[in-house]
PDB file of C-alpha atoms in Angstrom:
ATOM      1  CA  MET A  25      37.723  -4.898  10.023  1.00 41.00           C
ATOM      2  CA  THR A  26      34.352  -4.499  11.668  1.00 43.00           C
ATOM      3  CA  LEU A  27      31.081  -3.107  10.394  1.00 45.00           C
ATOM      4  CA  TRP A  28      29.810   0.272  11.559  1.00 43.00           C
ATOM      5  CA  ASN A  29      25.994   0.339  11.491  1.00 46.00           C
ATOM      6  CA  GLY A  30      26.093  -2.439   8.924  1.00 45.00           C
ATOM      7  CA  VAL A  31      28.383  -0.479   6.562  1.00 44.00           C
ATOM      8  CA  LEU A  32      32.018  -1.089   5.696  1.00 42.00           C
ATOM      9  CA  PRO A  33      33.595   2.235   6.782  1.00 43.00           C
ATOM     10  CA  PHE A  34      36.547   2.375   4.396  1.00 41.00           C
ATOM     11  CA  TYR A  35      34.802   1.428   1.178  1.00 39.00           C
ATOM     12  CA  PRO A  36      32.512   3.646  -0.919  1.00 46.00           C
ATOM     13  CA  GLN A  37      28.878   2.604  -0.865  1.00 48.00           C
ATOM     14  CA  SER A  38      26.910   2.434  -4.103  1.00 48.00           C
ATOM     15  CA  PRO A  39      23.731   4.526  -3.689  1.00 49.00           C
ATOM     16  CA  HIS A  40      20.429   2.906  -4.515  1.00 50.00           C
ATOM     17  CA  ALA A  41      17.952   4.441  -6.905  1.00 50.00           C
ATOM     18  CA  ALA A  42      15.487   6.923  -5.445  1.00 49.00           C
ATOM     19  CA  GLY A  43      12.411   5.172  -4.132  1.00 48.00           C
ATOM     20  CA  PHE A  44      14.216   1.812  -3.843  1.00 58.00           C
ATOM     21  CA  CYS A  45      13.203   0.101  -0.630  1.00 71.00           C
ATOM     22  CA  VAL A  46      13.886  -3.457   0.466  1.00 78.00           C
ATOM     23  CA  PRO A  47      10.498  -3.887   2.265  1.00 81.00           C
ATOM     24  CA  LEU A  48       8.751  -2.604  -0.873  1.00 85.00           C
ATOM     25  CA  LEU A  49      10.609  -5.146  -2.983  1.00 86.00           C
ATOM     26  CA  ILE A  50       9.704  -7.931  -0.535  1.00 88.00           C
ATOM     27  CA  VAL A  51       5.998  -7.040  -0.663  1.00 89.00           C
ATOM     28  CA  ILE A  52       6.012  -7.033  -4.464  1.00 89.00           C
ATOM     29  CA  VAL A  53       7.825 -10.376  -4.635  1.00 91.00           C
ATOM     30  CA  VAL A  54       5.455 -12.001  -2.113  1.00 91.00           C
ATOM     31  CA  PHE A  55       2.282 -10.972  -3.949  1.00 91.00           C
ATOM     32  CA  LEU A  56       3.807 -11.902  -7.312  1.00 91.00           C
ATOM     33  CA  ALA A  57       4.627 -15.318  -5.840  1.00 92.00           C
ATOM     34  CA  PHE A  58       0.970 -15.713  -4.800  1.00 90.00           C
ATOM     35  CA  ALA A  59      -0.151 -14.742  -8.288  1.00 89.00           C
ATOM     36  CA  GLY A  60       2.336 -17.107  -9.920  1.00 90.00           C
ATOM     37  CA  SER A  61       1.252 -19.983  -7.673  1.00 89.00           C
ATOM     38  CA  PHE A  62      -2.374 -19.413  -8.602  1.00 86.00           C
ATOM     39  CA  LEU A  63      -1.545 -19.343 -12.314  1.00 87.00           C
ATOM     40  CA  LEU A  64       0.155 -22.730 -11.928  1.00 89.00           C
ATOM     41  CA  ILE A  65      -2.995 -24.353 -10.534  1.00 85.00           C
ATOM     42  CA  LEU A  66      -5.360 -22.449 -12.841  1.00 81.00           C
ATOM     43  CA  PRO A  67      -5.404 -25.183 -15.563  1.00 80.00           C
ATOM     44  CA  GLY A  68      -6.835 -27.584 -12.978  1.00 79.00           C
ATOM     45  CA  ILE A  69     -10.057 -25.564 -12.714  1.00 75.00           C
ATOM     46  CA  ARG A  70     -12.664 -26.827 -15.166  1.00 76.00           C
ATOM     47  CA  GLY A  71     -15.029 -24.936 -17.399  1.00 71.00           C
ATOM     48  CA  HIS A  72     -15.745 -21.240 -17.431  1.00 73.00           C
ATOM     49  CA  SER A  73     -15.057 -21.042 -13.700  1.00 74.00           C
ATOM     50  CA  ARG A  74     -11.380 -20.921 -14.617  1.00 79.00           C
ATOM     51  CA  TRP A  75     -11.713 -17.401 -16.060  1.00 82.00           C
ATOM     52  CA  PHE A  76     -13.969 -16.225 -13.245  1.00 80.00           C
ATOM     53  CA  TRP A  77     -11.374 -17.348 -10.705  1.00 84.00           C
ATOM     54  CA  LEU A  78      -8.594 -15.719 -12.733  1.00 86.00           C
ATOM     55  CA  VAL A  79     -10.254 -12.279 -12.704  1.00 85.00           C
ATOM     56  CA  ARG A  80     -11.333 -12.585  -9.097  1.00 85.00           C
ATOM     57  CA  VAL A  81      -7.974 -13.671  -7.641  1.00 88.00           C
ATOM     58  CA  LEU A  82      -5.797 -11.316  -9.678  1.00 91.00           C
ATOM     59  CA  LEU A  83      -7.979  -8.314  -8.811  1.00 91.00           C
ATOM     60  CA  SER A  84      -7.906  -9.256  -5.139  1.00 91.00           C
ATOM     61  CA  LEU A  85      -4.110  -9.689  -5.120  1.00 92.00           C
ATOM     62  CA  PHE A  86      -3.647  -6.361  -6.892  1.00 93.00           C
ATOM     63  CA  ILE A  87      -5.772  -4.531  -4.310  1.00 93.00           C
ATOM     64  CA  GLY A  88      -4.082  -6.171  -1.332  1.00 93.00           C
ATOM     65  CA  GLY A  89      -0.581  -5.795  -2.738  1.00 92.00           C
ATOM     66  CA  GLU A  90      -1.120  -2.134  -3.562  1.00 92.00           C
ATOM     67  CA  ILE A  91      -2.467  -1.330  -0.097  1.00 94.00           C
ATOM     68  CA  VAL A  92       0.613  -2.834   1.563  1.00 93.00           C
ATOM     69  CA  ALA A  93       3.224  -1.676  -0.973  1.00 91.00           C
ATOM     70  CA  VAL A  94       2.407   2.034  -0.877  1.00 92.00           C
ATOM     71  CA  HIS A  95       3.361   2.145   2.809  1.00 89.00           C
ATOM     72  CA  PHE A  96       6.993   1.759   1.795  1.00 87.00           C
ATOM     73  CA  SER A  97       6.926   3.884  -1.353  1.00 87.00           C
ATOM     74  CA  GLY A  98       8.515   7.319  -1.499  1.00 85.00           C
ATOM     75  CA  GLU A  99       6.451   8.426  -4.471  1.00 87.00           C
ATOM     76  CA  TRP A 100       3.544  10.091  -2.684  1.00 90.00           C
ATOM     77  CA  PHE A 101       4.783  13.633  -3.266  1.00 89.00           C
ATOM     78  CA  VAL A 102       7.732  14.275  -5.571  1.00 89.00           C
ATOM     79  CA  GLY A 103       9.638  17.167  -7.026  1.00 87.00           C
ATOM     80  CA  GLY A 104      12.814  17.916  -8.886  1.00 86.00           C
ATOM     81  CA  VAL A 105      14.844  20.580 -10.613  1.00 88.00           C
ATOM     82  CA  PHE A 106      17.911  20.850 -12.835  1.00 88.00           C
ATOM     83  CA  THR A 107      20.108  23.574 -11.409  1.00 84.00           C
ATOM     84  CA  ASN A 108      23.589  24.980 -11.073  1.00 86.00           C
ATOM     85  CA  THR A 109      24.203  25.388  -7.347  1.00 83.00           C
ATOM     86  CA  SER A 110      26.895  25.465  -4.697  1.00 83.00           C
ATOM     87  CA  TYR A 111      28.323  22.093  -3.786  1.00 81.00           C
ATOM     88  CA  LYS A 112      29.742  22.418  -0.259  1.00 79.00           C
ATOM     89  CA  ALA A 113      29.459  24.915   2.582  1.00 73.00           C
ATOM     90  CA  PHE A 114      32.067  27.681   2.738  1.00 73.00           C
ATOM     91  CA  SER A 115      33.072  26.996  -0.871  1.00 73.00           C
ATOM     92  CA  THR A 116      32.488  28.832  -4.133  1.00 77.00           C
ATOM     93  CA  GLU A 117      32.561  25.647  -6.240  1.00 79.00           C
ATOM     94  CA  GLN A 118      29.437  25.046  -8.302  1.00 83.00           C
ATOM     95  CA  VAL A 119      27.986  21.798  -9.600  1.00 85.00           C
ATOM     96  CA  GLN A 120      25.373  21.187 -12.244  1.00 86.00           C
ATOM     97  CA  GLY A 121      22.918  18.415 -11.694  1.00 86.00           C
ATOM     98  CA  HIS A 122      19.421  17.239 -10.842  1.00 88.00           C
ATOM     99  CA  VAL A 123      18.064  17.501  -7.300  1.00 89.00           C
ATOM    100  CA  GLY A 124      15.137  15.228  -6.483  1.00 89.00           C
ATOM    101  CA  LEU A 125      12.658  15.187  -3.614  1.00 89.00           C
ATOM    102  CA  HIS A 126      10.587  12.087  -2.809  1.00 91.00           C
ATOM    103  CA  VAL A 127       8.170  12.265   0.120  1.00 89.00           C
ATOM    104  CA  GLY A 128       6.565   9.098   1.476  1.00 88.00           C
ATOM    105  CA  LEU A 129       4.444   8.170   4.455  1.00 89.00           C
ATOM    106  CA  VAL A 130       7.426   7.522   6.736  1.00 86.00           C
ATOM    107  CA  GLY A 131      10.066   9.960   5.522  1.00 87.00           C
ATOM    108  CA  VAL A 132      11.652  11.942   2.738  1.00 89.00           C
ATOM    109  CA  ASN A 133      14.279  10.873   0.207  1.00 90.00           C
ATOM    110  CA  ILE A 134      16.615  13.509  -1.277  1.00 90.00           C
ATOM    111  CA  THR A 135      18.816  12.833  -4.293  1.00 90.00           C
ATOM    112  CA  LEU A 136      21.559  14.769  -6.044  1.00 88.00           C
ATOM    113  CA  LYS A 137      22.984  13.508  -9.330  1.00 87.00           C
ATOM    114  CA  GLY A 138      25.443  15.534 -11.318  1.00 84.00           C
ATOM    115  CA  THR A 139      25.230  16.075 -15.069  1.00 82.00           C
ATOM    116  CA  PRO A 140      27.740  14.709 -15.791  1.00 82.00           C
ATOM    117  CA  VAL A 141      28.231  12.503 -12.752  1.00 81.00           C
ATOM    118  CA  LYS A 142      31.988  13.152 -12.597  1.00 81.00           C
ATOM    119  CA  GLN A 143      32.589  16.754 -11.481  1.00 80.00           C
ATOM    120  CA  LEU A 144      35.241  18.412  -9.315  1.00 79.00           C
ATOM    121  CA  ASN A 145      37.160  15.121  -9.302  1.00 79.00           C
ATOM    122  CA  GLU A 146      34.260  13.508  -7.439  1.00 80.00           C
ATOM    123  CA  THR A 147      31.268  11.323  -8.187  1.00 81.00           C
ATOM    124  CA  ILE A 148      28.195  13.512  -7.669  1.00 84.00           C
ATOM    125  CA  ASP A 149      25.580  10.861  -6.908  1.00 86.00           C
ATOM    126  CA  TYR A 150      23.861  11.129  -3.516  1.00 87.00           C
ATOM    127  CA  ASN A 151      20.761   9.482  -2.158  1.00 88.00           C
ATOM    128  CA  GLU A 152      19.853  10.310   1.447  1.00 87.00           C
ATOM    129  CA  GLN A 153      16.870   9.061   3.438  1.00 87.00           C
ATOM    130  CA  PHE A 154      15.436  10.950   6.435  1.00 88.00           C
ATOM    131  CA  THR A 155      12.638   9.206   8.336  1.00 86.00           C
ATOM    132  CA  TRP A 156      10.009  10.386  10.799  1.00 83.00           C
ATOM    133  CA  ARG A 157       8.604   7.122  12.099  1.00 75.00           C
ATOM    134  CA  LEU A 158       7.432   7.034  15.690  1.00 68.00           C
ATOM    135  CA  ASP A 159      10.680   5.364  16.758  1.00 61.00           C
ATOM    136  CA  GLU A 160      12.980   7.544  14.626  1.00 68.00           C
ATOM    137  CA  ASP A 161      14.505  10.939  15.391  1.00 80.00           C
ATOM    138  CA  TYR A 162      14.513  13.153  12.309  1.00 84.00           C
ATOM    139  CA  THR A 163      16.575  15.857  14.014  1.00 85.00           C
ATOM    140  CA  LYS A 164      19.310  13.367  14.918  1.00 87.00           C
ATOM    141  CA  GLU A 165      19.470  12.141  11.323  1.00 87.00           C
ATOM    142  CA  TYR A 166      19.769  15.736  10.129  1.00 88.00           C
ATOM    143  CA  VAL A 167      22.582  16.417  12.602  1.00 89.00           C
ATOM    144  CA  ASP A 168      24.374  13.281  11.406  1.00 87.00           C
ATOM    145  CA  ALA A 169      24.056  14.552   7.836  1.00 87.00           C
ATOM    146  CA  LEU A 170      25.651  17.848   8.891  1.00 87.00           C
ATOM    147  CA  GLN A 171      28.520  16.007  10.520  1.00 86.00           C
ATOM    148  CA  LYS A 172      29.091  13.903   7.411  1.00 84.00           C
ATOM    149  CA  GLY A 173      29.331  17.067   5.345  1.00 83.00           C
ATOM    150  CA  LEU A 174      26.696  16.270   2.736  1.00 86.00           C
ATOM    151  CA  PRO A 175      26.295  18.648  -0.220  1.00 87.00           C
ATOM    152  CA  ASP A 176      24.455  21.925   0.253  1.00 87.00           C
ATOM    153  CA  PRO A 177      21.379  21.012  -1.877  1.00 88.00           C
ATOM    154  CA  VAL A 178      20.735  17.892   0.234  1.00 89.00           C
ATOM    155  CA  LEU A 179      21.158  19.749   3.522  1.00 89.00           C
ATOM    156  CA  TYR A 180      18.992  22.634   2.300  1.00 88.00           C
ATOM    157  CA  LEU A 181      16.018  20.382   1.557  1.00 89.00           C
ATOM    158  CA  ALA A 182      16.552  18.273   4.685  1.00 89.00           C
ATOM    159  CA  GLU A 183      16.547  21.426   6.821  1.00 89.00           C
ATOM    160  CA  LYS A 184      13.165  22.440   5.408  1.00 87.00           C
ATOM    161  CA  PHE A 185      11.658  19.260   6.890  1.00 87.00           C
ATOM    162  CA  THR A 186      13.139  19.563  10.386  1.00 87.00           C
ATOM    163  CA  PRO A 187      10.680  20.086  13.289  1.00 86.00           C
ATOM    164  CA  SER A 188      12.235  23.484  14.085  1.00 85.00           C
ATOM    165  CA  SER A 189      11.956  24.813  10.522  1.00 83.00           C
ATOM    166  CA  PRO A 190       9.585  27.801  10.130  1.00 81.00           C
ATOM    167  CA  CYS A 191       8.170  26.145   7.008  1.00 81.00           C
ATOM    168  CA  GLY A 192       6.310  23.613   9.160  1.00 80.00           C
ATOM    169  CA  LEU A 193       6.700  20.852   6.576  1.00 83.00           C
ATOM    170  CA  TYR A 194       7.614  18.273   9.215  1.00 84.00           C
ATOM    171  CA  GLN A 195       4.355  18.656  11.144  1.00 82.00           C
ATOM    172  CA  LYS A 196       2.260  18.602   7.971  1.00 85.00           C
ATOM    173  CA  TYR A 197       3.784  15.596   6.253  1.00 86.00           C
ATOM    174  CA  HIS A 198       4.413  13.686   9.475  1.00 86.00           C
ATOM    175  CA  LEU A 199       0.779  13.868  10.587  1.00 85.00           C
ATOM    176  CA  ALA A 200      -0.559  13.323   7.080  1.00 87.00           C
ATOM    177  CA  GLY A 201       1.630  10.249   6.609  1.00 88.00           C
ATOM    178  CA  HIS A 202       0.724   8.899  10.047  1.00 88.00           C
ATOM    179  CA  TYR A 203      -3.043   9.069   9.484  1.00 90.00           C
ATOM    180  CA  ALA A 204      -2.780   7.869   5.882  1.00 91.00           C
ATOM    181  CA  SER A 205      -0.760   4.846   6.998  1.00 91.00           C
ATOM    182  CA  ALA A 206      -3.217   4.028   9.809  1.00 92.00           C
ATOM    183  CA  THR A 207      -6.262   4.128   7.522  1.00 94.00           C
ATOM    184  CA  LEU A 208      -4.470   2.010   4.924  1.00 94.00           C
ATOM    185  CA  TRP A 209      -3.809  -0.711   7.500  1.00 94.00           C
ATOM    186  CA  VAL A 210      -7.493  -0.655   8.435  1.00 95.00           C
ATOM    187  CA  ALA A 211      -8.323  -1.001   4.732  1.00 95.00           C
ATOM    188  CA  PHE A 212      -5.989  -4.004   4.523  1.00 95.00           C
ATOM    189  CA  CYS A 213      -7.802  -5.680   7.446  1.00 94.00           C
ATOM    190  CA  PHE A 214     -11.146  -5.188   5.703  1.00 94.00           C
ATOM    191  CA  TRP A 215      -9.615  -6.560   2.490  1.00 93.00           C
ATOM    192  CA  VAL A 216      -8.763  -9.791   4.328  1.00 93.00           C
ATOM    193  CA  ILE A 217     -12.284 -10.023   5.789  1.00 93.00           C
ATOM    194  CA  THR A 218     -13.808  -9.321   2.373  1.00 92.00           C
ATOM    195  CA  ASN A 219     -11.923 -12.207   0.781  1.00 90.00           C
ATOM    196  CA  ALA A 220     -13.205 -14.521   3.476  1.00 90.00           C
ATOM    197  CA  LEU A 221     -16.818 -13.350   3.005  1.00 88.00           C
ATOM    198  CA  LEU A 222     -16.664 -13.719  -0.781  1.00 85.00           C
ATOM    199  CA  SER A 223     -15.509 -17.312  -0.332  1.00 82.00           C
ATOM    200  CA  MET A 224     -18.604 -18.115   1.727  1.00 81.00           C
ATOM    201  CA  PRO A 225     -22.286 -17.943   0.777  1.00 79.00           C
ATOM    202  CA  ALA A 226     -22.455 -14.282   1.847  1.00 78.00           C
ATOM    203  CA  PRO A 227     -21.693 -12.219  -1.275  1.00 82.00           C
ATOM    204  CA  LEU A 228     -23.751  -9.275  -0.049  1.00 87.00           C
ATOM    205  CA  TYR A 229     -21.506  -8.840   2.978  1.00 89.00           C
ATOM    206  CA  GLY A 230     -18.469  -9.332   0.764  1.00 87.00           C
ATOM    207  CA  GLY A 231     -19.656  -6.457  -1.429  1.00 90.00           C
ATOM    208  CA  LEU A 232     -20.194  -4.289   1.632  1.00 92.00           C
ATOM    209  CA  GLY A 233     -16.685  -5.196   2.781  1.00 92.00           C
ATOM    210  CA  LEU A 234     -15.304  -4.004  -0.559  1.00 93.00           C
ATOM    211  CA  LEU A 235     -17.143  -0.718  -0.133  1.00 94.00           C
ATOM    212  CA  VAL A 236     -15.658  -0.246   3.336  1.00 95.00           C
ATOM    213  CA  THR A 237     -12.191  -1.138   2.018  1.00 95.00           C
ATOM    214  CA  GLY A 238     -12.481   1.451  -0.735  1.00 94.00           C
ATOM    215  CA  ALA A 239     -13.753   4.048   1.718  1.00 95.00           C
ATOM    216  CA  PHE A 240     -10.731   3.644   4.004  1.00 95.00           C
ATOM    217  CA  VAL A 241      -8.347   3.745   1.035  1.00 95.00           C
ATOM    218  CA  LEU A 242      -9.906   7.034  -0.046  1.00 95.00           C
ATOM    219  CA  PHE A 243      -9.705   8.306   3.542  1.00 94.00           C
ATOM    220  CA  SER A 244      -5.939   7.792   3.368  1.00 92.00           C
ATOM    221  CA  ILE A 245      -5.847   9.839   0.162  1.00 93.00           C
ATOM    222  CA  PHE A 246      -7.839  12.638   1.764  1.00 92.00           C
ATOM    223  CA  ALA A 247      -5.592  12.558   4.850  1.00 88.00           C
ATOM    224  CA  PHE A 248      -2.459  12.977   2.752  1.00 89.00           C
ATOM    225  CA  ALA A 249      -4.014  15.483   0.331  1.00 87.00           C
ATOM    226  CA  SER A 250      -5.104  17.699   3.216  1.00 82.00           C
ATOM    227  CA  ILE A 251      -1.589  19.164   3.286  1.00 75.00           C
ATOM    228  CA  SER A 252      -2.130  20.628  -0.202  1.00 63.00           C
ATOM    229  CA  THR A 253      -4.589  23.144   1.232  1.00 61.00           C
ATOM    230  CA  VAL A 254      -1.790  24.682   3.338  1.00 64.00           C
ATOM    231  CA  PRO A 255       0.665  27.032   1.584  1.00 61.00           C
ATOM    232  CA  VAL A 256       3.963  25.233   1.054  1.00 67.00           C
ATOM    233  CA  CYS A 257       7.234  26.960   1.864  1.00 77.00           C
ATOM    234  CA  PRO A 258       8.912  27.867  -1.462  1.00 79.00           C
ATOM    235  CA  LEU A 259      11.818  25.596  -2.332  1.00 81.00           C
ATOM    236  CA  ARG A 260      14.518  27.180  -4.464  1.00 80.00           C
ATOM    237  CA  LEU A 261      18.049  26.209  -5.406  1.00 80.00           C
ATOM    238  CA  GLY A 262      19.961  29.070  -6.952  1.00 74.00           C
ATOM    239  CA  SER A 263      17.731  30.644  -9.585  1.00 75.00           C
ATOM    240  CA  SER A 264      15.599  27.516 -10.052  1.00 77.00           C
ATOM    241  CA  ALA A 265      12.403  26.682  -8.180  1.00 81.00           C
ATOM    242  CA  PHE A 266      11.227  23.195  -7.360  1.00 81.00           C
ATOM    243  CA  VAL A 267       8.344  21.752  -9.374  1.00 82.00           C
ATOM    244  CA  THR A 268       6.346  19.528  -6.996  1.00 84.00           C
ATOM    245  CA  TYR A 269       3.377  17.270  -7.687  1.00 87.00           C
ATOM    246  CA  TYR A 270       1.657  14.137  -6.411  1.00 89.00           C
ATOM    247  CA  GLY A 271       3.563  11.000  -7.327  1.00 89.00           C
ATOM    248  CA  ALA A 272       2.665   7.584  -8.679  1.00 90.00           C
ATOM    249  CA  ALA A 273       1.867   6.073  -5.261  1.00 91.00           C
ATOM    250  CA  PHE A 274      -0.766   8.756  -4.613  1.00 92.00           C
ATOM    251  CA  TRP A 275      -2.564   8.226  -7.924  1.00 94.00           C
ATOM    252  CA  VAL A 276      -2.383   4.430  -7.813  1.00 94.00           C
ATOM    253  CA  THR A 277      -3.879   4.468  -4.319  1.00 94.00           C
ATOM    254  CA  LEU A 278      -6.650   6.767  -5.497  1.00 95.00           C
ATOM    255  CA  ALA A 279      -7.398   4.436  -8.427  1.00 95.00           C
ATOM    256  CA  THR A 280      -7.437   1.435  -6.077  1.00 94.00           C
ATOM    257  CA  GLY A 281      -9.961   3.105  -3.777  1.00 94.00           C
ATOM    258  CA  ILE A 282     -12.249   3.917  -6.703  1.00 95.00           C
ATOM    259  CA  LEU A 283     -11.849   0.350  -8.017  1.00 94.00           C
ATOM    260  CA  CYS A 284     -12.903  -1.082  -4.642  1.00 94.00           C
ATOM    261  CA  LEU A 285     -16.000   1.140  -4.594  1.00 94.00           C
ATOM    262  CA  LEU A 286     -16.958   0.100  -8.132  1.00 94.00           C
ATOM    263  CA  LEU A 287     -16.442  -3.616  -7.442  1.00 92.00           C
ATOM    264  CA  GLY A 288     -18.307  -3.425  -4.130  1.00 92.00           C
ATOM    265  CA  GLY A 289     -21.203  -1.572  -5.732  1.00 92.00           C
ATOM    266  CA  ALA A 290     -21.327  -4.126  -8.552  1.00 91.00           C
ATOM    267  CA  VAL A 291     -21.484  -7.036  -6.086  1.00 89.00           C
ATOM    268  CA  VAL A 292     -24.247  -5.416  -4.031  1.00 90.00           C
ATOM    269  CA  CYS A 293     -26.294  -4.566  -7.138  1.00 90.00           C
ATOM    270  CA  ALA A 294     -25.811  -8.060  -8.581  1.00 88.00           C
ATOM    271  CA  HIS A 295     -26.961  -9.584  -5.305  1.00 85.00           C
ATOM    272  CA  TYR A 296     -30.393  -8.014  -5.776  1.00 88.00           C
ATOM    273  CA  ALA A 297     -30.628  -7.840  -9.580  1.00 85.00           C
ATOM    274  CA  ALA A 298     -28.971 -11.081 -10.735  1.00 82.00           C
ATOM    275  CA  PRO A 299     -28.198 -13.381  -7.781  1.00 81.00           C
ATOM    276  CA  SER A 300     -27.780 -16.479  -9.966  1.00 81.00           C
ATOM    277  CA  ALA A 301     -25.199 -14.749 -12.163  1.00 80.00           C
ATOM    278  CA  LEU A 302     -23.353 -13.586  -9.039  1.00 78.00           C
ATOM    279  CA  ARG A 303     -23.331 -17.134  -7.649  1.00 79.00           C
ATOM    280  CA  THR A 304     -21.943 -18.364 -10.960  1.00 76.00           C
ATOM    281  CA  PHE A 305     -19.176 -15.755 -10.979  1.00 76.00           C
ATOM    282  CA  LEU A 306     -18.216 -16.492  -7.365  1.00 75.00           C
ATOM    283  CA  ASP A 307     -18.524 -20.261  -7.975  1.00 67.00           C
ATOM    284  CA  LEU A 308     -21.305 -20.583  -5.376  1.00 62.00           C
ATOM    285  CA  ARG A 309     -23.791 -22.413  -7.604  1.00 57.00           C
ATOM    286  CA  ASP A 310     -24.178 -25.364  -5.277  1.00 49.00           C
ATOM    287  CA  LEU A 311     -24.768 -23.248  -2.196  1.00 46.00           C
ATOM    288  CA  ASP A 312     -28.233 -22.004  -1.301  1.00 47.00           C
ATOM    289  CA  TYR A 313     -28.123 -18.849   0.825  1.00 44.00           C
ATOM    290  CA  SER A 314     -31.454 -17.325  -0.169  1.00 46.00           C
ATOM    291  CA  GLY A 315     -33.168 -18.273   3.087  1.00 46.00           C
ATOM    292  CA  PRO A 316     -35.244 -21.024   4.648  1.00 45.00           C
ATOM    293  CA  GLU A 317     -37.921 -20.807   1.934  1.00 43.00           C
ATOM    294  CA  LYS A 318     -37.751 -21.468  -1.776  1.00 44.00           C
ATOM    295  CA  GLU A 319     -38.981 -19.164  -4.501  1.00 44.00           C
ATOM    296  CA  GLY A 320     -42.497 -20.656  -4.393  1.00 47.00           C
ATOM    297  CA  GLY A 321     -42.865 -19.643  -0.791  1.00 48.00           C
ATOM    298  CA  ALA A 322     -43.183 -23.162   0.577  1.00 50.00           C
ATOM    299  CA  PRO A 323     -41.035 -23.992   3.574  1.00 52.00           C
ATOM    300  CA  LEU A 324     -38.011 -26.147   2.950  1.00 48.00           C
ATOM    301  CA  PHE A 325     -37.913 -29.366   4.996  1.00 50.00           C
ATOM    302  CA  LEU A 326     -34.805 -31.495   5.210  1.00 51.00           C
ATOM    303  CA  SER A 327     -35.106 -35.138   6.159  1.00 52.00           C
ATOM    304  CA  ASN A 328     -32.593 -37.844   6.811  1.00 53.00           C
ATOM    305  CA  ALA A 329     -33.458 -41.494   6.332  1.00 52.00           C
ATOM    306  CA  LEU A 330     -31.044 -42.479   9.080  1.00 49.00           C
ATOM    307  CA  ASP A 331     -33.151 -40.596  11.613  1.00 50.00           C
ATOM    308  CA  LYS A 332     -35.732 -43.392  11.515  1.00 51.00           C
ATOM    309  CA  GLN A 333     -33.199 -45.843  12.911  1.00 51.00           C
ATOM    310  CA  PHE A 334     -32.892 -43.843  16.109  1.00 51.00           C
ATOM    311  CA  GLN A 335     -36.586 -43.144  16.673  1.00 55.00           C
ATOM    312  CA  PRO A 336     -38.199 -44.824  19.759  1.00 57.00           C
ATOM    313  CA  PRO A 337     -39.978 -48.084  18.893  1.00 58.00           C
ATOM    314  CA  ASP A 338     -43.696 -47.721  18.154  1.00 54.00           C
ATOM    315  CA  PHE A 339     -45.367 -50.487  20.135  1.00 53.00           C
ATOM    316  CA  SER A 340     -48.071 -50.714  22.806  1.00 55.00           C
ATOM    317  CA  ILE A 341     -48.358 -52.932  25.865  1.00 57.00           C
ATOM    318  CA  THR A 342     -51.697 -54.629  26.493  1.00 57.00           C
ATOM    319  CA  THR A 343     -52.534 -56.300  29.763  1.00 54.00           C
ATOM    320  CA  ASN A 344     -55.364 -58.848  29.993  1.00 56.00           C
ATOM    321  CA  LEU A 345     -56.882 -59.404  33.397  1.00 48.00           C
TER     322      LEU A 345
END
């Protein structure tokens, strides 16, 4: 027996939970591994610097992990309803269950779970993913869903997001997700640069990098939230209307952007108000980056005793005639 698109054709497939994504799980595991590795070496850091490093590294890993993880999350815009609706096309059979809608940056996830799960001698538990990446064809996926004969509630919501739907949801969420994803990747690049600057005697530029990172994270929020200003096509199943709202990924990203702005502002303010305390927190006590002159205003001269060994000999030649 061979695999068809990586799936055994004659065996039922167990649906994953809504929002479950293998790349998302990989990102979480990788950043947790970084955090765990740091906690293992933390006892080797002496003095109060141990706690400064703990706060600094964990905050940085949280920001970076969140920026990458939300790309693969389907919890940007969610909705759901408990309803009694038709099950299949050209049939009068009704099922009672919960229909869920999970919109992410790269697609939409639609779920149908019966209450109870066993109805009409079937297991009512569906989880279908429709993507709109640049290399994916949403219309083809919708046509494949029609050919598979998915339940009416799933096909109804999937049809609302097709490019030819009069609702226009595809254009709105596709563009919003595209620009939000692009600005988040830019924010991730600045996060990497910021970590490098904060590890060098340039905390001011590290603080500015945090501000830029937070600004791009907030730009992604504004790009995705721009769709809320456009009237959304009403979504109804039977006599029940969908209740939609921004999901956990949206709010966590918003909180991360605000956190970056607060941390960046704190670093910039500390650079001018309390530079010694900032050097202590960043473990830069032995590095002098204040400039070529000391606080007294006298120029700072560096000398090396070995230089005298390589100076030209000081002697004179006298000729007596």
